[in-house]
Amino acid sequence: MAKKVIVTTQGVVDGRSTNVAKEIVTDDFDLREDYYDYMNGVKTGPHGNSVNGAMIGSNYYVRFADVIDISVEEIEDELTDQDQEDEEV
């Protein structure tokens, strides 16, 4: 079953703060293990350092400091980001 991850990040465009929501469809994403454990320091990098960001899906890197909101929904019968790339080629 695929998962749709909705990430809202804060950024600056033309000197103004903006919020941008991005939907990523991926095969595997666990909100606790892939996001909150890194944010809380439960998981660290290979050398024991904190991790500042992560890949969601195959093409979207998110910096944890920029995330305002994140949610995960289970979905069926939709293409994952890898399937969408394969169809474009």
PDB file as gemmi writes it, atoms N, CA and C in Angstrom:
CRYST1    1.000    1.000    1.000  90.00  90.00  90.00 P 1                      
ATOM      1  N   MET A   1       0.845  -1.180   0.000  1.00  0.00           N  
ATOM      2  CA  MET A   1       0.000   0.000   0.000  1.00  0.00           C  
ATOM      3  C   MET A   1       0.888   1.240   0.000  1.00  0.00           C  
ATOM      4  N   ALA A   2       0.598   2.153  -0.865  1.00  0.00           N  
ATOM      5  CA  ALA A   2       1.374   3.387  -0.974  1.00  0.00           C  
ATOM      6  C   ALA A   2       0.947   4.371   0.107  1.00  0.00           C  
ATOM      7  N   LYS A   3       1.808   5.344   0.323  1.00  0.00           N  
ATOM      8  CA  LYS A   3       1.515   6.385   1.312  1.00  0.00           C  
ATOM      9  C   LYS A   3       1.698   7.750   0.677  1.00  0.00           C  
ATOM     10  N   LYS A   4       0.806   8.655   1.028  1.00  0.00           N  
ATOM     11  CA  LYS A   4       0.925  10.040   0.577  1.00  0.00           C  
ATOM     12  C   LYS A   4       1.401  10.857   1.770  1.00  0.00           C  
ATOM     13  N   VAL A   5       2.572  11.472   1.616  1.00  0.00           N  
ATOM     14  CA  VAL A   5       3.146  12.308   2.659  1.00  0.00           C  
ATOM     15  C   VAL A   5       2.910  13.761   2.254  1.00  0.00           C  
ATOM     16  N   ILE A   6       2.270  14.515   3.130  1.00  0.00           N  
ATOM     17  CA  ILE A   6       2.001  15.922   2.872  1.00  0.00           C  
ATOM     18  C   ILE A   6       2.894  16.736   3.803  1.00  0.00           C  
ATOM     19  N   VAL A   7       3.836  17.476   3.215  1.00  0.00           N  
ATOM     20  CA  VAL A   7       4.803  18.255   3.979  1.00  0.00           C  
ATOM     21  C   VAL A   7       4.554  19.734   3.700  1.00  0.00           C  
ATOM     22  N   THR A   8       4.353  20.509   4.753  1.00  0.00           N  
ATOM     23  CA  THR A   8       4.231  21.958   4.624  1.00  0.00           C  
ATOM     24  C   THR A   8       5.497  22.574   5.179  1.00  0.00           C  
ATOM     25  N   THR A   9       6.189  23.334   4.336  1.00  0.00           N  
ATOM     26  CA  THR A   9       7.441  23.953   4.754  1.00  0.00           C  
ATOM     27  C   THR A   9       7.321  25.467   4.694  1.00  0.00           C  
ATOM     28  N   GLN A  10       8.178  26.112   5.460  1.00  0.00           N  
ATOM     29  CA  GLN A  10       8.231  27.566   5.466  1.00  0.00           C  
ATOM     30  C   GLN A  10       9.436  27.996   4.645  1.00  0.00           C  
ATOM     31  N   GLY A  11       9.265  29.025   3.868  1.00  0.00           N  
ATOM     32  CA  GLY A  11      10.357  29.557   3.078  1.00  0.00           C  
ATOM     33  C   GLY A  11      10.201  31.052   2.910  1.00  0.00           C  
ATOM     34  N   VAL A  12      11.176  31.658   2.252  1.00  0.00           N  
ATOM     35  CA  VAL A  12      11.123  33.091   1.997  1.00  0.00           C  
ATOM     36  C   VAL A  12      11.150  33.308   0.490  1.00  0.00           C  
ATOM     37  N   VAL A  13      10.149  34.028  -0.001  1.00  0.00           N  
ATOM     38  CA  VAL A  13      10.058  34.366  -1.418  1.00  0.00           C  
ATOM     39  C   VAL A  13       9.872  35.876  -1.509  1.00  0.00           C  
ATOM     40  N   ASP A  14      10.754  36.545  -2.230  1.00  0.00           N  
ATOM     41  CA  ASP A  14      10.703  37.998  -2.392  1.00  0.00           C  
ATOM     42  C   ASP A  14      10.658  38.722  -1.047  1.00  0.00           C  
ATOM     43  N   GLY A  15      11.391  38.207  -0.087  1.00  0.00           N  
ATOM     44  CA  GLY A  15      11.478  38.848   1.219  1.00  0.00           C  
ATOM     45  C   GLY A  15      10.295  38.608   2.130  1.00  0.00           C  
ATOM     46  N   ARG A  16       9.377  37.753   1.718  1.00  0.00           N  
ATOM     47  CA  ARG A  16       8.193  37.460   2.528  1.00  0.00           C  
ATOM     48  C   ARG A  16       8.150  35.978   2.886  1.00  0.00           C  
ATOM     49  N   SER A  17       7.689  35.705   4.084  1.00  0.00           N  
ATOM     50  CA  SER A  17       7.558  34.330   4.545  1.00  0.00           C  
ATOM     51  C   SER A  17       6.372  33.670   3.851  1.00  0.00           C  
ATOM     52  N   THR A  18       6.589  32.484   3.334  1.00  0.00           N  
ATOM     53  CA  THR A  18       5.521  31.746   2.666  1.00  0.00           C  
ATOM     54  C   THR A  18       5.503  30.310   3.154  1.00  0.00           C  
ATOM     55  N   ASN A  19       4.346  29.692   3.088  1.00  0.00           N  
ATOM     56  CA  ASN A  19       4.196  28.276   3.407  1.00  0.00           C  
ATOM     57  C   ASN A  19       3.872  27.537   2.121  1.00  0.00           C  
ATOM     58  N   VAL A  20       4.568  26.439   1.881  1.00  0.00           N  
ATOM     59  CA  VAL A  20       4.376  25.660   0.672  1.00  0.00           C  
ATOM     60  C   VAL A  20       4.064  24.224   1.070  1.00  0.00           C  
ATOM     61  N   ALA A  21       2.949  23.696   0.573  1.00  0.00           N  
ATOM     62  CA  ALA A  21       2.582  22.303   0.829  1.00  0.00           C  
ATOM     63  C   ALA A  21       2.991  21.461  -0.371  1.00  0.00           C  
ATOM     64  N   LYS A  22       3.579  20.316  -0.104  1.00  0.00           N  
ATOM     65  CA  LYS A  22       4.032  19.403  -1.155  1.00  0.00           C  
ATOM     66  C   LYS A  22       3.502  18.016  -0.830  1.00  0.00           C  
ATOM     67  N   GLU A  23       2.920  17.339  -1.813  1.00  0.00           N  
ATOM     68  CA  GLU A  23       2.440  15.977  -1.645  1.00  0.00           C  
ATOM     69  C   GLU A  23       3.401  15.032  -2.348  1.00  0.00           C  
ATOM     70  N   ILE A  24       3.866  14.028  -1.614  1.00  0.00           N  
ATOM     71  CA  ILE A  24       4.776  13.036  -2.170  1.00  0.00           C  
ATOM     72  C   ILE A  24       4.147  11.668  -1.988  1.00  0.00           C  
ATOM     73  N   VAL A  25       4.022  10.913  -3.064  1.00  0.00           N  
ATOM     74  CA  VAL A  25       3.497   9.554  -2.988  1.00  0.00           C  
ATOM     75  C   VAL A  25       4.690   8.614  -3.024  1.00  0.00           C  
ATOM     76  N   THR A  26       4.789   7.752  -2.019  1.00  0.00           N  
ATOM     77  CA  THR A  26       5.929   6.859  -1.904  1.00  0.00           C  
ATOM     78  C   THR A  26       5.478   5.493  -1.400  1.00  0.00           C  
ATOM     79  N   ASP A  27       6.333   4.491  -1.594  1.00  0.00           N  
ATOM     80  CA  ASP A  27       6.001   3.138  -1.153  1.00  0.00           C  
ATOM     81  C   ASP A  27       6.083   2.980   0.353  1.00  0.00           C  
ATOM     82  N   ASP A  28       7.055   3.633   0.983  1.00  0.00           N  
ATOM     83  CA  ASP A  28       7.297   3.376   2.391  1.00  0.00           C  
ATOM     84  C   ASP A  28       7.693   4.663   3.111  1.00  0.00           C  
ATOM     85  N   PHE A  29       6.959   5.004   4.144  1.00  0.00           N  
ATOM     86  CA  PHE A  29       7.316   6.132   4.997  1.00  0.00           C  
ATOM     87  C   PHE A  29       6.621   5.934   6.327  1.00  0.00           C  
ATOM     88  N   ASP A  30       7.406   5.896   7.400  1.00  0.00           N  
ATOM     89  CA  ASP A  30       6.874   5.763   8.756  1.00  0.00           C  
ATOM     90  C   ASP A  30       7.134   7.083   9.464  1.00  0.00           C  
ATOM     91  N   LEU A  31       6.086   7.791   9.829  1.00  0.00           N  
ATOM     92  CA  LEU A  31       6.223   9.121  10.407  1.00  0.00           C  
ATOM     93  C   LEU A  31       7.083   9.100  11.669  1.00  0.00           C  
ATOM     94  N   ARG A  32       6.909   8.090  12.508  1.00  0.00           N  
ATOM     95  CA  ARG A  32       7.692   8.030  13.736  1.00  0.00           C  
ATOM     96  C   ARG A  32       9.156   7.712  13.453  1.00  0.00           C  
ATOM     97  N   GLU A  33       9.396   6.651  12.699  1.00  0.00           N  
ATOM     98  CA  GLU A  33      10.776   6.216  12.467  1.00  0.00           C  
ATOM     99  C   GLU A  33      11.538   7.121  11.506  1.00  0.00           C  
ATOM    100  N   ASP A  34      10.875   7.628  10.501  1.00  0.00           N  
ATOM    101  CA  ASP A  34      11.561   8.399   9.464  1.00  0.00           C  
ATOM    102  C   ASP A  34      11.564   9.901   9.724  1.00  0.00           C  
ATOM    103  N   TYR A  35      10.840  10.360  10.739  1.00  0.00           N  
ATOM    104  CA  TYR A  35      10.805  11.798  11.005  1.00  0.00           C  
ATOM    105  C   TYR A  35      11.026  12.101  12.489  1.00  0.00           C  
ATOM    106  N   TYR A  36      10.079  11.684  13.337  1.00  0.00           N  
ATOM    107  CA  TYR A  36      10.142  12.082  14.750  1.00  0.00           C  
ATOM    108  C   TYR A  36      11.348  11.514  15.497  1.00  0.00           C  
ATOM    109  N   ASP A  37      11.767  10.290  15.192  1.00  0.00           N  
ATOM    110  CA  ASP A  37      12.943   9.733  15.879  1.00  0.00           C  
ATOM    111  C   ASP A  37      14.204  10.537  15.573  1.00  0.00           C  
ATOM    112  N   TYR A  38      14.330  11.057  14.365  1.00  0.00           N  
ATOM    113  CA  TYR A  38      15.474  11.909  14.033  1.00  0.00           C  
ATOM    114  C   TYR A  38      15.356  13.271  14.699  1.00  0.00           C  
ATOM    115  N   MET A  39      14.142  13.827  14.714  1.00  0.00           N  
ATOM    116  CA  MET A  39      13.925  15.140  15.331  1.00  0.00           C  
ATOM    117  C   MET A  39      14.217  15.113  16.828  1.00  0.00           C  
ATOM    118  N   ASN A  40      13.856  14.019  17.488  1.00  0.00           N  
ATOM    119  CA  ASN A  40      14.025  13.911  18.941  1.00  0.00           C  
ATOM    120  C   ASN A  40      15.384  13.367  19.355  1.00  0.00           C  
ATOM    121  N   GLY A  41      16.239  13.027  18.400  1.00  0.00           N  
ATOM    122  CA  GLY A  41      17.575  12.533  18.717  1.00  0.00           C  
ATOM    123  C   GLY A  41      17.636  11.057  19.048  1.00  0.00           C  
ATOM    124  N   VAL A  42      16.530  10.328  18.878  1.00  0.00           N  
ATOM    125  CA  VAL A  42      16.532   8.885  19.120  1.00  0.00           C  
ATOM    126  C   VAL A  42      17.433   8.203  18.096  1.00  0.00           C  
ATOM    127  N   LYS A  43      17.338   8.638  16.845  1.00  0.00           N  
ATOM    128  CA  LYS A  43      18.204   8.130  15.781  1.00  0.00           C  
ATOM    129  C   LYS A  43      19.210   9.215  15.428  1.00  0.00           C  
ATOM    130  N   THR A  44      20.408   8.804  15.106  1.00  0.00           N  
ATOM    131  CA  THR A  44      21.454   9.738  14.694  1.00  0.00           C  
ATOM    132  C   THR A  44      22.109   9.227  13.417  1.00  0.00           C  
ATOM    133  N   GLY A  45      22.998  10.017  12.887  1.00  0.00           N  
ATOM    134  CA  GLY A  45      23.743   9.617  11.702  1.00  0.00           C  
ATOM    135  C   GLY A  45      24.729   8.505  12.040  1.00  0.00           C  
ATOM    136  N   PRO A  46      25.461   8.007  11.045  1.00  0.00           N  
ATOM    137  CA  PRO A  46      26.384   6.892  11.270  1.00  0.00           C  
ATOM    138  C   PRO A  46      27.521   7.217  12.233  1.00  0.00           C  
ATOM    139  N   HIS A  47      27.832   8.481  12.443  1.00  0.00           N  
ATOM    140  CA  HIS A  47      28.912   8.862  13.347  1.00  0.00           C  
ATOM    141  C   HIS A  47      28.384   9.462  14.651  1.00  0.00           C  
ATOM    142  N   GLY A  48      27.089   9.271  14.913  1.00  0.00           N  
ATOM    143  CA  GLY A  48      26.503   9.763  16.147  1.00  0.00           C  
ATOM    144  C   GLY A  48      26.055  11.214  16.105  1.00  0.00           C  
ATOM    145  N   ASN A  49      26.103  11.833  14.941  1.00  0.00           N  
ATOM    146  CA  ASN A  49      25.699  13.236  14.807  1.00  0.00           C  
ATOM    147  C   ASN A  49      24.198  13.336  14.554  1.00  0.00           C  
ATOM    148  N   SER A  50      23.631  14.480  14.895  1.00  0.00           N  
ATOM    149  CA  SER A  50      22.216  14.694  14.611  1.00  0.00           C  
ATOM    150  C   SER A  50      22.019  14.802  13.102  1.00  0.00           C  
ATOM    151  N   VAL A  51      20.821  14.484  12.662  1.00  0.00           N  
ATOM    152  CA  VAL A  51      20.474  14.521  11.249  1.00  0.00           C  
ATOM    153  C   VAL A  51      19.564  15.725  11.026  1.00  0.00           C  
ATOM    154  N   ASN A  52      19.881  16.554  10.041  1.00  0.00           N  
ATOM    155  CA  ASN A  52      19.150  17.796   9.811  1.00  0.00           C  
ATOM    156  C   ASN A  52      18.061  17.703   8.758  1.00  0.00           C  
ATOM    157  N   GLY A  53      18.007  16.600   8.019  1.00  0.00           N  
ATOM    158  CA  GLY A  53      17.010  16.459   6.968  1.00  0.00           C  
ATOM    159  C   GLY A  53      16.952  15.028   6.491  1.00  0.00           C  
ATOM    160  N   ALA A  54      15.995  14.754   5.606  1.00  0.00           N  
ATOM    161  CA  ALA A  54      15.842  13.385   5.111  1.00  0.00           C  
ATOM    162  C   ALA A  54      15.196  13.407   3.730  1.00  0.00           C  
ATOM    163  N   MET A  55      15.369  12.316   3.022  1.00  0.00           N  
ATOM    164  CA  MET A  55      14.705  12.124   1.741  1.00  0.00           C  
ATOM    165  C   MET A  55      13.325  11.526   1.998  1.00  0.00           C  
ATOM    166  N   ILE A  56      12.339  12.076   1.330  1.00  0.00           N  
ATOM    167  CA  ILE A  56      11.003  11.501   1.347  1.00  0.00           C  
ATOM    168  C   ILE A  56      10.722  11.086  -0.081  1.00  0.00           C  
ATOM    169  N   GLY A  57      10.504   9.815  -0.286  1.00  0.00           N  
ATOM    170  CA  GLY A  57      10.393   9.308  -1.646  1.00  0.00           C  
ATOM    171  C   GLY A  57      11.774   9.277  -2.273  1.00  0.00           C  
ATOM    172  N   SER A  58      11.808   9.272  -3.584  1.00  0.00           N  
ATOM    173  CA  SER A  58      13.108   9.171  -4.245  1.00  0.00           C  
ATOM    174  C   SER A  58      13.689  10.523  -4.648  1.00  0.00           C  
ATOM    175  N   ASN A  59      12.881  11.598  -4.609  1.00  0.00           N  
ATOM    176  CA  ASN A  59      13.362  12.870  -5.147  1.00  0.00           C  
ATOM    177  C   ASN A  59      13.158  14.084  -4.267  1.00  0.00           C  
ATOM    178  N   TYR A  60      12.643  13.957  -3.063  1.00  0.00           N  
ATOM    179  CA  TYR A  60      12.332  15.140  -2.280  1.00  0.00           C  
ATOM    180  C   TYR A  60      13.111  15.138  -0.975  1.00  0.00           C  
ATOM    181  N   TYR A  61      14.025  16.094  -0.838  1.00  0.00           N  
ATOM    182  CA  TYR A  61      14.795  16.264   0.394  1.00  0.00           C  
ATOM    183  C   TYR A  61      14.154  17.380   1.203  1.00  0.00           C  
ATOM    184  N   VAL A  62      13.922  17.139   2.475  1.00  0.00           N  
ATOM    185  CA  VAL A  62      13.317  18.146   3.334  1.00  0.00           C  
ATOM    186  C   VAL A  62      14.229  18.399   4.531  1.00  0.00           C  
ATOM    187  N   ARG A  63      14.460  19.689   4.809  1.00  0.00           N  
ATOM    188  CA  ARG A  63      15.199  20.067   6.017  1.00  0.00           C  
ATOM    189  C   ARG A  63      14.203  20.107   7.162  1.00  0.00           C  
ATOM    190  N   PHE A  64      14.524  19.427   8.257  1.00  0.00           N  
ATOM    191  CA  PHE A  64      13.604  19.353   9.380  1.00  0.00           C  
ATOM    192  C   PHE A  64      13.275  20.729   9.945  1.00  0.00           C  
ATOM    193  N   ALA A  65      14.225  21.656   9.910  1.00  0.00           N  
ATOM    194  CA  ALA A  65      14.002  22.996  10.461  1.00  0.00           C  
ATOM    195  C   ALA A  65      12.947  23.779   9.678  1.00  0.00           C  
ATOM    196  N   ASP A  66      12.718  23.422   8.423  1.00  0.00           N  
ATOM    197  CA  ASP A  66      11.756  24.134   7.584  1.00  0.00           C  
ATOM    198  C   ASP A  66      10.335  23.585   7.678  1.00  0.00           C  
ATOM    199  N   VAL A  67      10.172  22.409   8.285  1.00  0.00           N  
ATOM    200  CA  VAL A  67       8.868  21.744   8.312  1.00  0.00           C  
ATOM    201  C   VAL A  67       7.950  22.406   9.333  1.00  0.00           C  
ATOM    202  N   ILE A  68       6.770  22.805   8.859  1.00  0.00           N  
ATOM    203  CA  ILE A  68       5.742  23.361   9.725  1.00  0.00           C  
ATOM    204  C   ILE A  68       4.744  22.274  10.100  1.00  0.00           C  
ATOM    205  N   ASP A  69       4.371  21.456   9.116  1.00  0.00           N  
ATOM    206  CA  ASP A  69       3.394  20.394   9.345  1.00  0.00           C  
ATOM    207  C   ASP A  69       3.733  19.225   8.439  1.00  0.00           C  
ATOM    208  N   ILE A  70       3.483  18.017   8.936  1.00  0.00           N  
ATOM    209  CA  ILE A  70       3.705  16.813   8.143  1.00  0.00           C  
ATOM    210  C   ILE A  70       2.630  15.809   8.506  1.00  0.00           C  
ATOM    211  N   SER A  71       2.081  15.159   7.491  1.00  0.00           N  
ATOM    212  CA  SER A  71       1.071  14.138   7.737  1.00  0.00           C  
ATOM    213  C   SER A  71       1.234  13.027   6.710  1.00  0.00           C  
ATOM    214  N   VAL A  72       0.738  11.843   7.069  1.00  0.00           N  
ATOM    215  CA  VAL A  72       0.855  10.675   6.203  1.00  0.00           C  
ATOM    216  C   VAL A  72      -0.520  10.035   6.066  1.00  0.00           C  
ATOM    217  N   GLU A  73      -0.897   9.720   4.833  1.00  0.00           N  
ATOM    218  CA  GLU A  73      -2.156   9.039   4.548  1.00  0.00           C  
ATOM    219  C   GLU A  73      -1.857   7.785   3.747  1.00  0.00           C  
ATOM    220  N   GLU A  74      -2.523   6.693   4.087  1.00  0.00           N  
ATOM    221  CA  GLU A  74      -2.389   5.480   3.283  1.00  0.00           C  
ATOM    222  C   GLU A  74      -3.349   5.582   2.111  1.00  0.00           C  
ATOM    223  N   ILE A  75      -2.865   5.237   0.934  1.00  0.00           N  
ATOM    224  CA  ILE A  75      -3.681   5.322  -0.275  1.00  0.00           C  
ATOM    225  C   ILE A  75      -3.532   4.044  -1.075  1.00  0.00           C  
ATOM    226  N   GLU A  76      -4.486   3.808  -1.958  1.00  0.00           N  
ATOM    227  CA  GLU A  76      -4.437   2.648  -2.847  1.00  0.00           C  
ATOM    228  C   GLU A  76      -4.619   3.110  -4.282  1.00  0.00           C  
ATOM    229  N   ASP A  77      -4.163   2.281  -5.198  1.00  0.00           N  
ATOM    230  CA  ASP A  77      -4.391   2.487  -6.628  1.00  0.00           C  
ATOM    231  C   ASP A  77      -3.862   3.802  -7.162  1.00  0.00           C  
ATOM    232  N   GLU A  78      -2.810   4.324  -6.581  1.00  0.00           N  
ATOM    233  CA  GLU A  78      -2.157   5.500  -7.139  1.00  0.00           C  
ATOM    234  C   GLU A  78      -0.705   5.152  -7.423  1.00  0.00           C  
ATOM    235  N   LEU A  79      -0.133   5.883  -8.316  1.00  0.00           N  
ATOM    236  CA  LEU A  79       1.255   5.641  -8.675  1.00  0.00           C  
ATOM    237  C   LEU A  79       2.180   6.231  -7.625  1.00  0.00           C  
ATOM    238  N   THR A  80       3.269   5.522  -7.339  1.00  0.00           N  
ATOM    239  CA  THR A  80       4.287   6.074  -6.457  1.00  0.00           C  
ATOM    240  C   THR A  80       5.140   7.037  -7.254  1.00  0.00           C  
ATOM    241  N   ASP A  81       6.013   7.788  -6.581  1.00  0.00           N  
ATOM    242  CA  ASP A  81       6.854   8.747  -7.294  1.00  0.00           C  
ATOM    243  C   ASP A  81       7.773   8.044  -8.287  1.00  0.00           C  
ATOM    244  N   GLN A  82       8.219   6.837  -7.982  1.00  0.00           N  
ATOM    245  CA  GLN A  82       9.074   6.097  -8.911  1.00  0.00           C  
ATOM    246  C   GLN A  82       8.270   5.674 -10.140  1.00  0.00           C  
ATOM    247  N   ASP A  83       7.029   5.225  -9.939  1.00  0.00           N  
ATOM    248  CA  ASP A  83       6.189   4.850 -11.066  1.00  0.00           C  
ATOM    249  C   ASP A  83       5.903   6.048 -11.953  1.00  0.00           C  
ATOM    250  N   GLN A  84       5.689   7.216 -11.370  1.00  0.00           N  
ATOM    251  CA  GLN A  84       5.429   8.422 -12.141  1.00  0.00           C  
ATOM    252  C   GLN A  84       6.644   8.789 -12.980  1.00  0.00           C  
ATOM    253  N   GLU A  85       7.837   8.647 -12.428  1.00  0.00           N  
ATOM    254  CA  GLU A  85       9.059   8.926 -13.197  1.00  0.00           C  
ATOM    255  C   GLU A  85       9.194   7.961 -14.362  1.00  0.00           C  
ATOM    256  N   ASP A  86       8.889   6.668 -14.121  1.00  0.00           N  
ATOM    257  CA  ASP A  86       9.007   5.674 -15.170  1.00  0.00           C  
ATOM    258  C   ASP A  86       8.051   5.967 -16.320  1.00  0.00           C  
ATOM    259  N   GLU A  87       6.847   6.455 -16.007  1.00  0.00           N  
ATOM    260  CA  GLU A  87       5.878   6.757 -17.055  1.00  0.00           C  
ATOM    261  C   GLU A  87       6.299   7.971 -17.877  1.00  0.00           C  
ATOM    262  N   GLU A  88       6.996   8.924 -17.263  1.00  0.00           N  
ATOM    263  CA  GLU A  88       7.413  10.134 -17.968  1.00  0.00           C  
ATOM    264  C   GLU A  88       8.494   9.853 -18.999  1.00  0.00           C  
ATOM    265  N   VAL A  89       9.266   8.809 -18.778  1.00  0.00           N  
ATOM    266  CA  VAL A  89      10.385   8.496 -19.670  1.00  0.00           C  
ATOM    267  C   VAL A  89       9.927   7.856 -20.948  1.00  0.00           C  
TER     268      VAL A  89                                                      
END                                                                             
